[in-house]
PDB file of C-alpha atoms in Angstrom:
ATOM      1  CA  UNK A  15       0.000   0.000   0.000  1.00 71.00           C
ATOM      2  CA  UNK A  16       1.417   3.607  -0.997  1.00 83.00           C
ATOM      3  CA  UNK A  17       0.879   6.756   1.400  1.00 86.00           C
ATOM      4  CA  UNK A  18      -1.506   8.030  -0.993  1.00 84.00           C
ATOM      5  CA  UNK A  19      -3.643   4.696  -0.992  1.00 86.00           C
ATOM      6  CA  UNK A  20      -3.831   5.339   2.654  1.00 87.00           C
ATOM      7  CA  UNK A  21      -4.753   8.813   3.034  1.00 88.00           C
ATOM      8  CA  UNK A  22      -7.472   8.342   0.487  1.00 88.00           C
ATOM      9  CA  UNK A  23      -8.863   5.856   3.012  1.00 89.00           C
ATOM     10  CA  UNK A  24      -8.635   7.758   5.524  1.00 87.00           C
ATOM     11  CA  UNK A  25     -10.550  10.702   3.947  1.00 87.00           C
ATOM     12  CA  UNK A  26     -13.333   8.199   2.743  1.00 89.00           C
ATOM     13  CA  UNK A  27     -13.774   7.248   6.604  1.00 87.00           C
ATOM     14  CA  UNK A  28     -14.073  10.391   7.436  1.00 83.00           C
ATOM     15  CA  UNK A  29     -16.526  11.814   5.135  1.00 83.00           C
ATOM     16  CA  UNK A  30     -18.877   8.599   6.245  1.00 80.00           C
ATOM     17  CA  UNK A  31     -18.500   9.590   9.742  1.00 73.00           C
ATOM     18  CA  UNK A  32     -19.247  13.550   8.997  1.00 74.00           C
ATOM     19  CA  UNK A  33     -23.008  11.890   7.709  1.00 74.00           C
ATOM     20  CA  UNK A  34     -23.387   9.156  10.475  1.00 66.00           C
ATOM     21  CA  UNK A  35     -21.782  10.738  13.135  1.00 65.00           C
ATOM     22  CA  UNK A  36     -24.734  13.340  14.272  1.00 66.00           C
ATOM     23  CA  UNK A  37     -27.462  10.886  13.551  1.00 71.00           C
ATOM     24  CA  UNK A  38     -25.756   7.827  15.288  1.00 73.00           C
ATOM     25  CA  UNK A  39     -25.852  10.613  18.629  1.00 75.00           C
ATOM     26  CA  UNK A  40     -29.917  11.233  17.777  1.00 79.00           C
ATOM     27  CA  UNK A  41     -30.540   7.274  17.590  1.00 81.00           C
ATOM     28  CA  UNK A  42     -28.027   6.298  20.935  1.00 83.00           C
ATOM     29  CA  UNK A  43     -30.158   9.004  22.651  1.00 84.00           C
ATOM     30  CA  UNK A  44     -33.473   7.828  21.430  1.00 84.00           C
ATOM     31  CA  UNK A  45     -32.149   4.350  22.417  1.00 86.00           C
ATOM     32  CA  UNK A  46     -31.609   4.964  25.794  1.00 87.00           C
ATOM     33  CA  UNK A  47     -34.478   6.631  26.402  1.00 88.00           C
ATOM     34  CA  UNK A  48     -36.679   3.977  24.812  1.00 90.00           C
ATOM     35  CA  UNK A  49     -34.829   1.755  28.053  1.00 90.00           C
ATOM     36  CA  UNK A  50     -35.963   4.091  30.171  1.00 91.00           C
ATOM     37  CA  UNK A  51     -39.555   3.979  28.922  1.00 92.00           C
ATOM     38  CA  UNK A  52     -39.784   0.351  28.893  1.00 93.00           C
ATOM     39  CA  UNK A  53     -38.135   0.518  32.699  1.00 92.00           C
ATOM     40  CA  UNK A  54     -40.735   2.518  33.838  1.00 94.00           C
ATOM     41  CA  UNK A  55     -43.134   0.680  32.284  1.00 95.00           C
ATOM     42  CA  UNK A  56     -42.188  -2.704  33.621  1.00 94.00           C
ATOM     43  CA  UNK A  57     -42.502  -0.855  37.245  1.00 95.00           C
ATOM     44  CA  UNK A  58     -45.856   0.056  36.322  1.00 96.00           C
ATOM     45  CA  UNK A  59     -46.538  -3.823  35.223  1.00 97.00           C
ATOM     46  CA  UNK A  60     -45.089  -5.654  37.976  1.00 96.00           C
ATOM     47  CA  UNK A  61     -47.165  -2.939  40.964  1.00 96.00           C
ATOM     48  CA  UNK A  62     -50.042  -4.344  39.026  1.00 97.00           C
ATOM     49  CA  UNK A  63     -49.318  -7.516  38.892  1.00 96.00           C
ATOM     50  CA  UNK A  64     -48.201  -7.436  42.928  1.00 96.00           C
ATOM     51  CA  UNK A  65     -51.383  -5.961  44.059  1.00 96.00           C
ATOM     52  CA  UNK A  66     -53.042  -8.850  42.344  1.00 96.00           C
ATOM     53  CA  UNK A  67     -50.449 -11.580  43.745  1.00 96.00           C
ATOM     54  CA  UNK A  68     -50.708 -10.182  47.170  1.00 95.00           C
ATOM     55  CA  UNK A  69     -54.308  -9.676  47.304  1.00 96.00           C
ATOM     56  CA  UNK A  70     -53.773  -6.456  48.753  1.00 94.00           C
ATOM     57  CA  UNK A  71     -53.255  -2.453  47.337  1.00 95.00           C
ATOM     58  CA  UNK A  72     -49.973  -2.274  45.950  1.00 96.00           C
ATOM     59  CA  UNK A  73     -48.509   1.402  44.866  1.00 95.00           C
ATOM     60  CA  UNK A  74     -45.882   2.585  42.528  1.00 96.00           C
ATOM     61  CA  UNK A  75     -44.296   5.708  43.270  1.00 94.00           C
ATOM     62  CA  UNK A  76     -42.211   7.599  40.540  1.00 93.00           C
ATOM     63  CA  UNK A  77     -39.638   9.296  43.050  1.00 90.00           C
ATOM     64  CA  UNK A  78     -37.590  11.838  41.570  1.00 87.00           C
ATOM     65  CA  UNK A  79     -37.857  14.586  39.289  1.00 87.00           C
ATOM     66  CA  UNK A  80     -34.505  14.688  37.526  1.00 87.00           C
ATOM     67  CA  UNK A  81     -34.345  10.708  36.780  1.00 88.00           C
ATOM     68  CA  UNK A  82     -36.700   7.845  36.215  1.00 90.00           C
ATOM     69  CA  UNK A  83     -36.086   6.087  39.577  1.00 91.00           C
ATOM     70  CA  UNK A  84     -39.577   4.618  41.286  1.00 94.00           C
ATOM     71  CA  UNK A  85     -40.140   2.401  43.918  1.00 95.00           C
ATOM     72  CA  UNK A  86     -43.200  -0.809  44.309  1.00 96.00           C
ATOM     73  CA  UNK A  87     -44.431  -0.921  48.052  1.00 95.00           C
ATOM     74  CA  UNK A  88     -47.276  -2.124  49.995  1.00 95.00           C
ATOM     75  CA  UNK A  89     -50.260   0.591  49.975  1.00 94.00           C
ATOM     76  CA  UNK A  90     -51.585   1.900  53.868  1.00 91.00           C
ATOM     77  CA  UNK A  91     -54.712   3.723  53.017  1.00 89.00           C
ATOM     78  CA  UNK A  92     -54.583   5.715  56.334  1.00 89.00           C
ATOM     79  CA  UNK A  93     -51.037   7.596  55.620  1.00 90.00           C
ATOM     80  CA  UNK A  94     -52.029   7.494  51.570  1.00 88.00           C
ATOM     81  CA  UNK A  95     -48.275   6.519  50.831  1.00 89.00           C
ATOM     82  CA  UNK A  96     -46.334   3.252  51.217  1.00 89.00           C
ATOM     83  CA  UNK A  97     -46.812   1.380  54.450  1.00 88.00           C
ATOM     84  CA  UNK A  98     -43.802   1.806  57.086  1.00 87.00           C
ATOM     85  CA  UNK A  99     -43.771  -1.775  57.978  1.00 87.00           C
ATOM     86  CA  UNK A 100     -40.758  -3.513  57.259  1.00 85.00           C
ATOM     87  CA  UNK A 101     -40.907  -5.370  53.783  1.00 85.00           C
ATOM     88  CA  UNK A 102     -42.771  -2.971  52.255  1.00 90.00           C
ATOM     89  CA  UNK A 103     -41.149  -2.021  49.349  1.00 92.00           C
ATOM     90  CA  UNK A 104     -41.188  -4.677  46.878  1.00 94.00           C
ATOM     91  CA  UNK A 105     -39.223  -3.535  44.196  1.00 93.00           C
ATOM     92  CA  UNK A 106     -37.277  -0.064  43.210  1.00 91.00           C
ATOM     93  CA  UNK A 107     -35.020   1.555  40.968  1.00 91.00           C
ATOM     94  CA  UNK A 108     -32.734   3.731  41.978  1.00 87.00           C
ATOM     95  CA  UNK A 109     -31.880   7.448  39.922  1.00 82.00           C
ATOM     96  CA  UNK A 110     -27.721   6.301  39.106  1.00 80.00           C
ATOM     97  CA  UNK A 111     -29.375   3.323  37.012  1.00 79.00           C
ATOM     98  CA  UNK A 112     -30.879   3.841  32.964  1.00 70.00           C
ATOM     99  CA  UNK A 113     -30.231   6.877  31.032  1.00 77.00           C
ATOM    100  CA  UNK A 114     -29.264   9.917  32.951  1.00 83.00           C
ATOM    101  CA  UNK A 115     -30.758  12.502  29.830  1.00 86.00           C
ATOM    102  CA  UNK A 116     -34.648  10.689  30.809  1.00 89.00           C
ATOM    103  CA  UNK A 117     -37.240  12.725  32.860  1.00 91.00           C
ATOM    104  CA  UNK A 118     -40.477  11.939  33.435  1.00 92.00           C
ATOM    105  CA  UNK A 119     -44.049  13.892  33.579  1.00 92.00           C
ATOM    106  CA  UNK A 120     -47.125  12.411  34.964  1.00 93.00           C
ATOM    107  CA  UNK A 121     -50.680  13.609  33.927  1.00 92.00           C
ATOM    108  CA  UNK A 122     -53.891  12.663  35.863  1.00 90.00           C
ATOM    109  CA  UNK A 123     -56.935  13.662  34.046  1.00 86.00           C
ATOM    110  CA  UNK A 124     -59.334  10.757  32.925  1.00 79.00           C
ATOM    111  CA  UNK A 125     -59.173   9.787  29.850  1.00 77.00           C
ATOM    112  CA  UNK A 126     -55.118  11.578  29.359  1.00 77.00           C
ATOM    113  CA  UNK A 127     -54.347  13.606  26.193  1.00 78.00           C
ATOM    114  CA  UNK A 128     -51.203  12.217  24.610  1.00 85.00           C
ATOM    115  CA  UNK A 129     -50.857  14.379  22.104  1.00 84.00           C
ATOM    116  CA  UNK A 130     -49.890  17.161  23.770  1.00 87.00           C
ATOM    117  CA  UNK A 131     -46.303  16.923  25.602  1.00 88.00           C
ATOM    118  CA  UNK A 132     -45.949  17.666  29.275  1.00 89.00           C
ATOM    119  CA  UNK A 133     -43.442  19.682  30.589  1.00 88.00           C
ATOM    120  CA  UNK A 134     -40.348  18.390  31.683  1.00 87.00           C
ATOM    121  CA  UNK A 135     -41.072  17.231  35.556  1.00 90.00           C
ATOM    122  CA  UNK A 136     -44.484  18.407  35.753  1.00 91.00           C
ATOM    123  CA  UNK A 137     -46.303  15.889  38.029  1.00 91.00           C
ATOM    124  CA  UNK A 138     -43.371  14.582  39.654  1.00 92.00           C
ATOM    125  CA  UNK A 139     -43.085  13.131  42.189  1.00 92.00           C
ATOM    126  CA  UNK A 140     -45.984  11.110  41.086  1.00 93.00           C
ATOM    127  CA  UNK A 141     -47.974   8.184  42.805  1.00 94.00           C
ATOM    128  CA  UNK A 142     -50.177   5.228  41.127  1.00 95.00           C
ATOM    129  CA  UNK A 143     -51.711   2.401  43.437  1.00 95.00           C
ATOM    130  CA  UNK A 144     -53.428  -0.858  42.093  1.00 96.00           C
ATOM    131  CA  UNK A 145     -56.051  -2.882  44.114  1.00 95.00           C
ATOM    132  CA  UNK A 146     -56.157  -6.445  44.656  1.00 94.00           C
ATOM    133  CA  UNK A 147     -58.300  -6.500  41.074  1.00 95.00           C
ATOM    134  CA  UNK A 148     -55.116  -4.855  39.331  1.00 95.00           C
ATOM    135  CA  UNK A 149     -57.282  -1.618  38.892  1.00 95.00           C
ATOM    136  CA  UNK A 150     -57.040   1.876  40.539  1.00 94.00           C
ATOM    137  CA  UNK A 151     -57.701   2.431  43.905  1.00 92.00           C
ATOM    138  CA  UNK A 152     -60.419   5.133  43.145  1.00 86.00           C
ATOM    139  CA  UNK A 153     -59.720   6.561  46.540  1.00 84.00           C
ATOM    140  CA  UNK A 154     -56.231   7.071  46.512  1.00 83.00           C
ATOM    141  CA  UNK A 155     -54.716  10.652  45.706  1.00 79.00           C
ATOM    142  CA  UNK A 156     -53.705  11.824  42.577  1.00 85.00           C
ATOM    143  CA  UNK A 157     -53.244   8.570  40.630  1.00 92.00           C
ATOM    144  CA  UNK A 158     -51.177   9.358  37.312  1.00 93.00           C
ATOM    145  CA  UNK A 159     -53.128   8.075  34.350  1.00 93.00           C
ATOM    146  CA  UNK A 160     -50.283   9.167  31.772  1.00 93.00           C
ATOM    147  CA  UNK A 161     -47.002   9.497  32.022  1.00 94.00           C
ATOM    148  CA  UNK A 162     -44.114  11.240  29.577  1.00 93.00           C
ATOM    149  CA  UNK A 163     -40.480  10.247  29.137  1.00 93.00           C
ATOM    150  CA  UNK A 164     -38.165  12.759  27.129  1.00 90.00           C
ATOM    151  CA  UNK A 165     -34.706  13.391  26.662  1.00 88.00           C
ATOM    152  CA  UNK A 166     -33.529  16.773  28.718  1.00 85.00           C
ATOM    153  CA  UNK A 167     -30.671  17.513  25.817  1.00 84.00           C
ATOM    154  CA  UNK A 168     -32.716  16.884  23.087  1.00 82.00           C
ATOM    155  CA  UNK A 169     -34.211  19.253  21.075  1.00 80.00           C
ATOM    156  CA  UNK A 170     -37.715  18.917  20.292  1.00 75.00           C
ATOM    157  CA  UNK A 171     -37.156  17.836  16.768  1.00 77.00           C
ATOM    158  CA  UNK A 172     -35.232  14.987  17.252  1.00 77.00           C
ATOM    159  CA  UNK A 173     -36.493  13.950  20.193  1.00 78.00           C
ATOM    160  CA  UNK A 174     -38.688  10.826  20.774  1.00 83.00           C
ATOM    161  CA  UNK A 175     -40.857  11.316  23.666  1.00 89.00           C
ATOM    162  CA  UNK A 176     -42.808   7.697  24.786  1.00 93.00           C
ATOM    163  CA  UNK A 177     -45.846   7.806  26.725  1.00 94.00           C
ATOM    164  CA  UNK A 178     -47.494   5.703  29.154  1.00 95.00           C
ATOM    165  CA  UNK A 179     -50.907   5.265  29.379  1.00 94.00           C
ATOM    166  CA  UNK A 180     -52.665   3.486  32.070  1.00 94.00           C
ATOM    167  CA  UNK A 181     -56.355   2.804  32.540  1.00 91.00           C
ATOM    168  CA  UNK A 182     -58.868   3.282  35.376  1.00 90.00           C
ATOM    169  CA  UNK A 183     -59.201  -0.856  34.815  1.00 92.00           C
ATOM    170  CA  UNK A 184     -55.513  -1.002  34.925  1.00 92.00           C
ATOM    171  CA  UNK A 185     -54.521  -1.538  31.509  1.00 93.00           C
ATOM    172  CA  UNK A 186     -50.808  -0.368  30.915  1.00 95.00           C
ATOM    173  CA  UNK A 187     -49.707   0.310  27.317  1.00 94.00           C
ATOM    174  CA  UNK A 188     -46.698   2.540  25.989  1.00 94.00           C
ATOM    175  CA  UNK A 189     -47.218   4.157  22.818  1.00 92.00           C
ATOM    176  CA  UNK A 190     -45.784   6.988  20.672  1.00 90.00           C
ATOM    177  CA  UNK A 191     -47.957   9.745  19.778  1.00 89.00           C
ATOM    178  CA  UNK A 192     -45.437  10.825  16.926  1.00 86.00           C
ATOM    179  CA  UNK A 193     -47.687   7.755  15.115  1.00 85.00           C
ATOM    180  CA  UNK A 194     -51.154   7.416  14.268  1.00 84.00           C
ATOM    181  CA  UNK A 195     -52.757   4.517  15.600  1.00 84.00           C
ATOM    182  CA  UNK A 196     -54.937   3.691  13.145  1.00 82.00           C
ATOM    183  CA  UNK A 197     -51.917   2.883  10.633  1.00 88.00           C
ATOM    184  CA  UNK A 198     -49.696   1.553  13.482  1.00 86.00           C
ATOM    185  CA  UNK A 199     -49.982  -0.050  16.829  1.00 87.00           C
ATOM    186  CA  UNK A 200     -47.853   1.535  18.945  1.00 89.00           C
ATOM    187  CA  UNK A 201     -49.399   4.562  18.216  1.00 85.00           C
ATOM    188  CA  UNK A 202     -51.456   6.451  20.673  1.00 85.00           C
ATOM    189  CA  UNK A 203     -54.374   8.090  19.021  1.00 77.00           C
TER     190      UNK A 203
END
């Protein structure tokens, strides 16, 4: 190989990276927030599925405003908020795990509106608690009914925001409200 064979490589490489470099950044961010979507959704899942397990209320609390970190514990309807018996929390995730760029928003009108995004945080810290049916305990406080992940660094256009929806029946579904549901599944609306 000659010098010149080698520097045209080199210049070939680098031209391909100039056009896949910024969208490879757009796709590892939409990546890890997609993770951080289907984390939170899991959490939603499994509170459901412990309340129904247990027999008993079972909530799932969405702790912290600057990360996607929530928590599964036993329900006491007296305090409103996780019982402080020991063994109560079932399950968690702590803020230094997932994507540090997710943040959440939580929405609690009945039937939510997807379409429009929440601001970053709004709703937070947010609370949803399950009965021993899998449904919402109607007289718990502030139950979210939606909730938004988004990418803090990303600007709107190249962001994919996720949403989770759940029901007053307790049906949990993500979707993305960037597609139309009629024409594809995981669409919202």
């Amino acid at each position: 190989m000659s010098l010149i064979e080698i520097v045209v490589v080199f210049a070939i490489i680098g031209i391909v990276m100039a056009f896949v470099g910024p969208s490879a950044g757009v796709w590892i961010q939409n990546t890890q927030l997609r993770n951080a979507a289907d984390s939170v959704l899991s959490g939603v899942q499994q509170a459901r599925l412990e309340a129904i397990k247990r027999n008993k209320p079972v909530m799932v609390r969405l702790t912290d405003v600057n990360s996607t970190a929530w928590e599964i514990c036993i329900y006491d309807p007296l305090t409103d908020t996780c019982s402080a018996a020991a063994g109560s929390t079932l399950a968690n995730k702590s803020a230094s795990e997932g994507s540090q760029n997710a943040r959440l928003s939580t929405e609690t009108t009945v039937p939510p509106l997807p379409a429009t995004p929440l601001g970053m945080g709004s709703g937070m810290p947010a609370t949803l608690t399950f009965d021993s049916f899998g449904r919402m305990v109607a007289t718990a406080s502030s139950n979210f009914t939606r909730v938004d992940v988004r990418n803090s660094v990303m600007p709107a256009a190249d962001e994919r925001r996720l949403v989770i929806l759940v029901t007053v029946g307790g049906q949990v579904r993500m979707c993305d409200p960037k597609l139309v549901k009629a024409t594809n599944p995981q669409g919202c609306e």
